PDB file of C-alpha atoms in Angstrom:
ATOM      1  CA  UNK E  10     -79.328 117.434 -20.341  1.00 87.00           C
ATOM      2  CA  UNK E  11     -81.992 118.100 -23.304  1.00 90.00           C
ATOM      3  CA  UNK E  12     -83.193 114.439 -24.416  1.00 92.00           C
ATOM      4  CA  UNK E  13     -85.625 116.371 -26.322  1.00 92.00           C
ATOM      5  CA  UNK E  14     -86.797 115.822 -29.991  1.00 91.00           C
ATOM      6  CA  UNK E  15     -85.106 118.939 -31.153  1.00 92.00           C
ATOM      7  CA  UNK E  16     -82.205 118.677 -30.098  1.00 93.00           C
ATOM      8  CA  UNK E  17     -81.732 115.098 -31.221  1.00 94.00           C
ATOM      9  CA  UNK E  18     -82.805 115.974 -34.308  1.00 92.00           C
ATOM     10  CA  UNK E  19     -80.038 118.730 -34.394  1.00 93.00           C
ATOM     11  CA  UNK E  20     -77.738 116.020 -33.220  1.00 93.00           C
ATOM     12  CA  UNK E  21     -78.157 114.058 -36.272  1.00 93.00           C
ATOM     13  CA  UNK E  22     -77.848 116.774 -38.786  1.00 91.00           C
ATOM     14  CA  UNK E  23     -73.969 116.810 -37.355  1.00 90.00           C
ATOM     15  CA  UNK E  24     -74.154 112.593 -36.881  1.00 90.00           C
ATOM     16  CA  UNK E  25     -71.784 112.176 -40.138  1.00 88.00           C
ATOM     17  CA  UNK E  26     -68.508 113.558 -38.403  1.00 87.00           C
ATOM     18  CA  UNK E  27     -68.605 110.957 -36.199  1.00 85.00           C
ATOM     19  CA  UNK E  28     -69.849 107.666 -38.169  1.00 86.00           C
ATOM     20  CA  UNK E  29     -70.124 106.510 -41.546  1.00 87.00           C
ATOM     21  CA  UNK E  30     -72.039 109.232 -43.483  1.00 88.00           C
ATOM     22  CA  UNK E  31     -74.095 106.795 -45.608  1.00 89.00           C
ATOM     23  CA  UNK E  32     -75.633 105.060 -42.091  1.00 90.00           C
ATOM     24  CA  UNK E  33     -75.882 108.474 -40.499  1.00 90.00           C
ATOM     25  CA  UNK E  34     -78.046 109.801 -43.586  1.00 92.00           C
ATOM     26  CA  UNK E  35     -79.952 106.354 -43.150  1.00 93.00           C
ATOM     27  CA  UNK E  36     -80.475 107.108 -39.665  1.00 93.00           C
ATOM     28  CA  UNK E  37     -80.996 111.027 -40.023  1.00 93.00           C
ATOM     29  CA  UNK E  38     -83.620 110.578 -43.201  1.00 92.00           C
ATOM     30  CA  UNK E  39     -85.684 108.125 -40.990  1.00 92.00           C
ATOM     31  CA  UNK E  40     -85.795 109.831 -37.972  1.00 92.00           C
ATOM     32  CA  UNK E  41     -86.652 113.121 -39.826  1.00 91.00           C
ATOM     33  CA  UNK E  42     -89.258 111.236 -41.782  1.00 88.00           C
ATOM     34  CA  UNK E  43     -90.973 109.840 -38.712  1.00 88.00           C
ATOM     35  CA  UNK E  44     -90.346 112.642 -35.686  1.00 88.00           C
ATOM     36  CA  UNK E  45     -91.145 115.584 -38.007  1.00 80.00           C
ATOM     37  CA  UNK E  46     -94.281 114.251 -39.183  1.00 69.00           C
ATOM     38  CA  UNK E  47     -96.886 116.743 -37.850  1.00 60.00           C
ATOM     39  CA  UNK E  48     -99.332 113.587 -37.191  1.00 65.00           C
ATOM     40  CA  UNK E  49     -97.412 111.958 -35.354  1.00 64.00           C
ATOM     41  CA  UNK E  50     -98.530 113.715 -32.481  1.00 74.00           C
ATOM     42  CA  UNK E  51     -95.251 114.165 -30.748  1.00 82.00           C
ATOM     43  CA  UNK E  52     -94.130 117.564 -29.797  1.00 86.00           C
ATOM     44  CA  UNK E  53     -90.690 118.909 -30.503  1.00 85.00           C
ATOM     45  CA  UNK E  54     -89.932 118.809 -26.512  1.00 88.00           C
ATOM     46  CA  UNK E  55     -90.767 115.272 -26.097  1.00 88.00           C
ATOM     47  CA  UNK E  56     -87.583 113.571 -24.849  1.00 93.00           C
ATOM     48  CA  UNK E  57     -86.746 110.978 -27.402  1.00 92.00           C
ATOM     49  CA  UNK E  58     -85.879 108.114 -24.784  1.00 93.00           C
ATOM     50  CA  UNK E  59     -89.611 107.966 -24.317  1.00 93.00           C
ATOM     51  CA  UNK E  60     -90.735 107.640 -27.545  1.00 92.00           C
ATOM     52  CA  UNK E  61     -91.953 104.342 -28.596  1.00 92.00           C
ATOM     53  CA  UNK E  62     -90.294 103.823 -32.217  1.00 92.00           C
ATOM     54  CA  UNK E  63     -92.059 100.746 -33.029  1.00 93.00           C
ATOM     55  CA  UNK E  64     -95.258 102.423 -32.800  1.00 91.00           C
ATOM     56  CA  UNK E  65     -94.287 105.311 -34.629  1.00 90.00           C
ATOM     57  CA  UNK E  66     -92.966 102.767 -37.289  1.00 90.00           C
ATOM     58  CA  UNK E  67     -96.184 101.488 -37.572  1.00 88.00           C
ATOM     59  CA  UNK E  68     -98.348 104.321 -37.503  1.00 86.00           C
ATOM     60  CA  UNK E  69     -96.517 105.772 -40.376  1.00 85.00           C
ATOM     61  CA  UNK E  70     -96.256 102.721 -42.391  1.00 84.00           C
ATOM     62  CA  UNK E  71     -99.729 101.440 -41.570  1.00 83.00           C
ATOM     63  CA  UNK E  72    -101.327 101.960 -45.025  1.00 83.00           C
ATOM     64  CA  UNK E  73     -98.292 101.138 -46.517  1.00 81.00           C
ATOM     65  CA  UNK E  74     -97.522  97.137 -48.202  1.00 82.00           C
ATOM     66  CA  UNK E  75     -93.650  97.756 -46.493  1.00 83.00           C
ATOM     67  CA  UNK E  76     -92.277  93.931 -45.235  1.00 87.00           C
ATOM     68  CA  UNK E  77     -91.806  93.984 -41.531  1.00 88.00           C
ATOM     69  CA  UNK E  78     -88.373  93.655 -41.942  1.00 90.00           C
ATOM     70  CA  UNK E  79     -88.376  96.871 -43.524  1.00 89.00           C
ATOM     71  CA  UNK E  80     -90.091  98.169 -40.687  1.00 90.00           C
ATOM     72  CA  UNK E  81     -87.709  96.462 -37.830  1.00 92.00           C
ATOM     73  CA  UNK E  82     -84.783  98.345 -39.921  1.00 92.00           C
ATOM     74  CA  UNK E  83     -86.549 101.182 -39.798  1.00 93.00           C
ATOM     75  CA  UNK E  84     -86.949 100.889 -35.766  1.00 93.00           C
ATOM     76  CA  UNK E  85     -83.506  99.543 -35.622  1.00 93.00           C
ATOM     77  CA  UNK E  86     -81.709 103.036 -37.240  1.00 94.00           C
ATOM     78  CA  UNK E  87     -84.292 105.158 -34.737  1.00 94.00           C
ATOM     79  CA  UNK E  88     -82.348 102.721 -31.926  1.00 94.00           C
ATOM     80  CA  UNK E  89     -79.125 103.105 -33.448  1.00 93.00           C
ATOM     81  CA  UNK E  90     -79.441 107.344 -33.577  1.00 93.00           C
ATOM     82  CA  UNK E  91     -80.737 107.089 -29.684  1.00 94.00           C
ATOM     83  CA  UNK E  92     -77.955 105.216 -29.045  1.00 93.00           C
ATOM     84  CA  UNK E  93     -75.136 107.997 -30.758  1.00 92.00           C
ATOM     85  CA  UNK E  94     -77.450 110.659 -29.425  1.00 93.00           C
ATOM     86  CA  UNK E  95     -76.655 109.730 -25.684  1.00 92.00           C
ATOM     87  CA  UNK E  96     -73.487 108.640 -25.972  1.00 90.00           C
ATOM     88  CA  UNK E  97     -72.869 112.435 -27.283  1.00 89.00           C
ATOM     89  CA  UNK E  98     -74.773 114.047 -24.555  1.00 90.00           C
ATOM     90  CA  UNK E  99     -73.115 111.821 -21.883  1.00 87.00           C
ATOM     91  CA  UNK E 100     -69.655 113.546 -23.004  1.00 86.00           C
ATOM     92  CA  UNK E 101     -68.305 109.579 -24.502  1.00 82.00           C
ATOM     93  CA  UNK E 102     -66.990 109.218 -28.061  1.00 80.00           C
ATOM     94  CA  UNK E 103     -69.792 108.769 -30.705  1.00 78.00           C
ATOM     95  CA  UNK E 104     -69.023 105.782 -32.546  1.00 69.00           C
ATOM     96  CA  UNK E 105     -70.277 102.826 -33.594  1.00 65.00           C
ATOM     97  CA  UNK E 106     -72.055 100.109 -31.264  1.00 52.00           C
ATOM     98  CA  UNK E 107     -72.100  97.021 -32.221  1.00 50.00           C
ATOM     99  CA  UNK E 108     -73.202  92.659 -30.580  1.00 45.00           C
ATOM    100  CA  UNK E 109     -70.472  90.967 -29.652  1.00 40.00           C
ATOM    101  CA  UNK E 110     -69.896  89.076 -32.462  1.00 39.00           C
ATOM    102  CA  UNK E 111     -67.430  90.929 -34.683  1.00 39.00           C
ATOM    103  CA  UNK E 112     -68.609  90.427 -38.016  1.00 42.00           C
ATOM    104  CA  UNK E 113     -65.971  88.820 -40.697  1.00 43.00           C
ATOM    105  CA  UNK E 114     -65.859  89.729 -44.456  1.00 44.00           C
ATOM    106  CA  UNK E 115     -65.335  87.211 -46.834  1.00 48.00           C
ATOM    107  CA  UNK E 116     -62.786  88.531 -49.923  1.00 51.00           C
ATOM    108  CA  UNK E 117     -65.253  90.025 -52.670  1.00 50.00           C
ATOM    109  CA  UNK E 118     -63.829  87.263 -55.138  1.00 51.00           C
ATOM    110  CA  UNK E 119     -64.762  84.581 -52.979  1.00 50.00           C
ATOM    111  CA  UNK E 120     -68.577  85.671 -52.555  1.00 50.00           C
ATOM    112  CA  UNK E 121     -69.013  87.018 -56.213  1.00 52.00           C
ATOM    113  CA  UNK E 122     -67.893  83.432 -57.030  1.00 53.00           C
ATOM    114  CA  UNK E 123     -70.139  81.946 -54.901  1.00 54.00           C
ATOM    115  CA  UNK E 124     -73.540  84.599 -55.510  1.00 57.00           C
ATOM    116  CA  UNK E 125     -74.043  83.153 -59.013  1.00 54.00           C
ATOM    117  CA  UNK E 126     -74.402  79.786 -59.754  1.00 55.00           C
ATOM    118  CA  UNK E 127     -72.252  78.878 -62.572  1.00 61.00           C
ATOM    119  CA  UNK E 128     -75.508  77.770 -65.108  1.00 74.00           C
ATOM    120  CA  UNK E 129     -76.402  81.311 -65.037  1.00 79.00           C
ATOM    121  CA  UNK E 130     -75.602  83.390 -67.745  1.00 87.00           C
ATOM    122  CA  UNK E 131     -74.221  87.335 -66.880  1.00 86.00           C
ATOM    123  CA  UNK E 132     -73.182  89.974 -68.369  1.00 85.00           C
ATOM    124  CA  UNK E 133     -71.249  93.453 -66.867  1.00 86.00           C
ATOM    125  CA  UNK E 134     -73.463  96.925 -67.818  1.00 87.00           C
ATOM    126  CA  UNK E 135     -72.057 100.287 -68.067  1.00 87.00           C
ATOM    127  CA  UNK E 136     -73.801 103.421 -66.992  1.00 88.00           C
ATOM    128  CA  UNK E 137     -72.634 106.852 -67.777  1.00 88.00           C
ATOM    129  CA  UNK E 138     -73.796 108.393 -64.734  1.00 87.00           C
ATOM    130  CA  UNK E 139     -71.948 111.919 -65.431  1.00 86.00           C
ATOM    131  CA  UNK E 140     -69.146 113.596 -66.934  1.00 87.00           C
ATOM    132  CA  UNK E 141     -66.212 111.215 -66.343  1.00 86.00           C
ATOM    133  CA  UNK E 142     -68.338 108.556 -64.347  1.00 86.00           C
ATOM    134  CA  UNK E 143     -69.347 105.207 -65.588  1.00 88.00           C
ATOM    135  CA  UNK E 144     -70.955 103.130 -63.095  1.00 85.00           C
ATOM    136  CA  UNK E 145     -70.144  99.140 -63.690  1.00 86.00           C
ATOM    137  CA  UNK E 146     -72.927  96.445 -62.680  1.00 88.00           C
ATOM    138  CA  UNK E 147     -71.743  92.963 -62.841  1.00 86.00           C
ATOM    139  CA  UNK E 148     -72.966  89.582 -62.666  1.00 87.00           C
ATOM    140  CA  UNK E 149     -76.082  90.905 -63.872  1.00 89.00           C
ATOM    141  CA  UNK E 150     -78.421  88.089 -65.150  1.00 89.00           C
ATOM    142  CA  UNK E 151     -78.992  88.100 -69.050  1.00 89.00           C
ATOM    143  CA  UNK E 152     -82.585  86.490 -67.887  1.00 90.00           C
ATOM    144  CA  UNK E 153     -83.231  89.392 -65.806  1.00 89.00           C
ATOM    145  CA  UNK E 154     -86.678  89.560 -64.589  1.00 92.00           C
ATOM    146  CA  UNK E 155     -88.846  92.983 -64.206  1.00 93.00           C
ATOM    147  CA  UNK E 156     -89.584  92.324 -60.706  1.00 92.00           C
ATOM    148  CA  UNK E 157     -84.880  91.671 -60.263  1.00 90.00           C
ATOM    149  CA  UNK E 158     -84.597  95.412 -62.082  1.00 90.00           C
ATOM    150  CA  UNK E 159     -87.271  96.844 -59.945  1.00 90.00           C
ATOM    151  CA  UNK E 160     -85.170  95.288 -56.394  1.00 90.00           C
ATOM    152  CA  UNK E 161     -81.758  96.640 -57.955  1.00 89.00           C
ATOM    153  CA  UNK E 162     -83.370 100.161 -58.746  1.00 88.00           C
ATOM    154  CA  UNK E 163     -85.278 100.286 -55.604  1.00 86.00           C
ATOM    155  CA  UNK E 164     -81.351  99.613 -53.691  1.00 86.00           C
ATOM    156  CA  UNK E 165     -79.876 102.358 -55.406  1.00 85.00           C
ATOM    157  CA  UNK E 166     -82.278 105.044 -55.223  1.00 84.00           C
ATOM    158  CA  UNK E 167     -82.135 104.357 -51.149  1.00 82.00           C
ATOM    159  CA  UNK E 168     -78.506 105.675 -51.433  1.00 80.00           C
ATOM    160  CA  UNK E 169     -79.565 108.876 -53.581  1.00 79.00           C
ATOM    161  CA  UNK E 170     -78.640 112.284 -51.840  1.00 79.00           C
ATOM    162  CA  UNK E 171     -81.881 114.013 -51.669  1.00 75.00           C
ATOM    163  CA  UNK E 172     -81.001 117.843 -52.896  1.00 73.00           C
ATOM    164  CA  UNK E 173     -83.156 120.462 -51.012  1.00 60.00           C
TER     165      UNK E 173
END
């Protein structure tokens, strides 16, 4: 079977049919960003179980100010596509792997409810985003702080389609 770079980087370019396409563009934009780097030193024909993400991770990032949590998530999607990429090649069905805890979502109204605390004061913005699109953000602070707006915009961008 070809483990190699390549061809797991192939495999991830056809990721979305079998997972959710927003975590396998997470997973595909990180492993692009990191294996195609030409310092990385890896060749193409490397097989990916060898690779050591975490170093790669912090190679990258090392003159970066990222938090290391950024960087574990980082390491954790490279994981995550290994994972999908030899399930495929071992002939099982690609789908998600997840601990053995099943996780449990609470009804939106109950956590909105409980995200702001009632002193604070928020309001609901509208965003004409295109032609027939308005994006709604609520419980937005009316005390927003610079450094809130930054986080928020910094969020969204992440889900941005990048357009070649």
């Amino acid at each position: 079977m070809d483990y190699s770079i390549r061809n797991f980087l192939v495999f991830l370019d056809e990721l979305d049919k079998y997972i959710n396409p927003e975590t396998s563009r997470n997973i595909t934009l990180t492993a692009k960003r990191l294996l195609s780097n030409t310092d990385s030193g890896l060749a193409l024909s490397t097989d990916i179980r060898n690779v050591d993400f975490e170093k790669i991770v912090a190679r990258e990032y090392a003159e970066s100010n990222i938090s290391e949590k950024a960087k574990k998530t980082y390491v954790g999607r490279m994981n995550s596509g290994l994972k999908y990429f030899i399930q495929y090649l071992n002939g099982d069905k690609v789908h998600v792997v997840r601990g053995g805890i099943k996780a449990v979502r609470k009804p939106i109204s109950e956590t909105v409810e409980k995200a702001v605390p009632e002193s604070t004061k928020t309001f609901v913005l509208p965003i004409p985003i295109r032609e027939g699109l308005i994006l709604n953000i609520s419980n937005l602070p009316l005390d927003l702080t610079e450094e809130e707006a930054d986080k928020i915009s910094r969020i969204i961008k992440s889900y941005a389609v990048i357009k070649s």
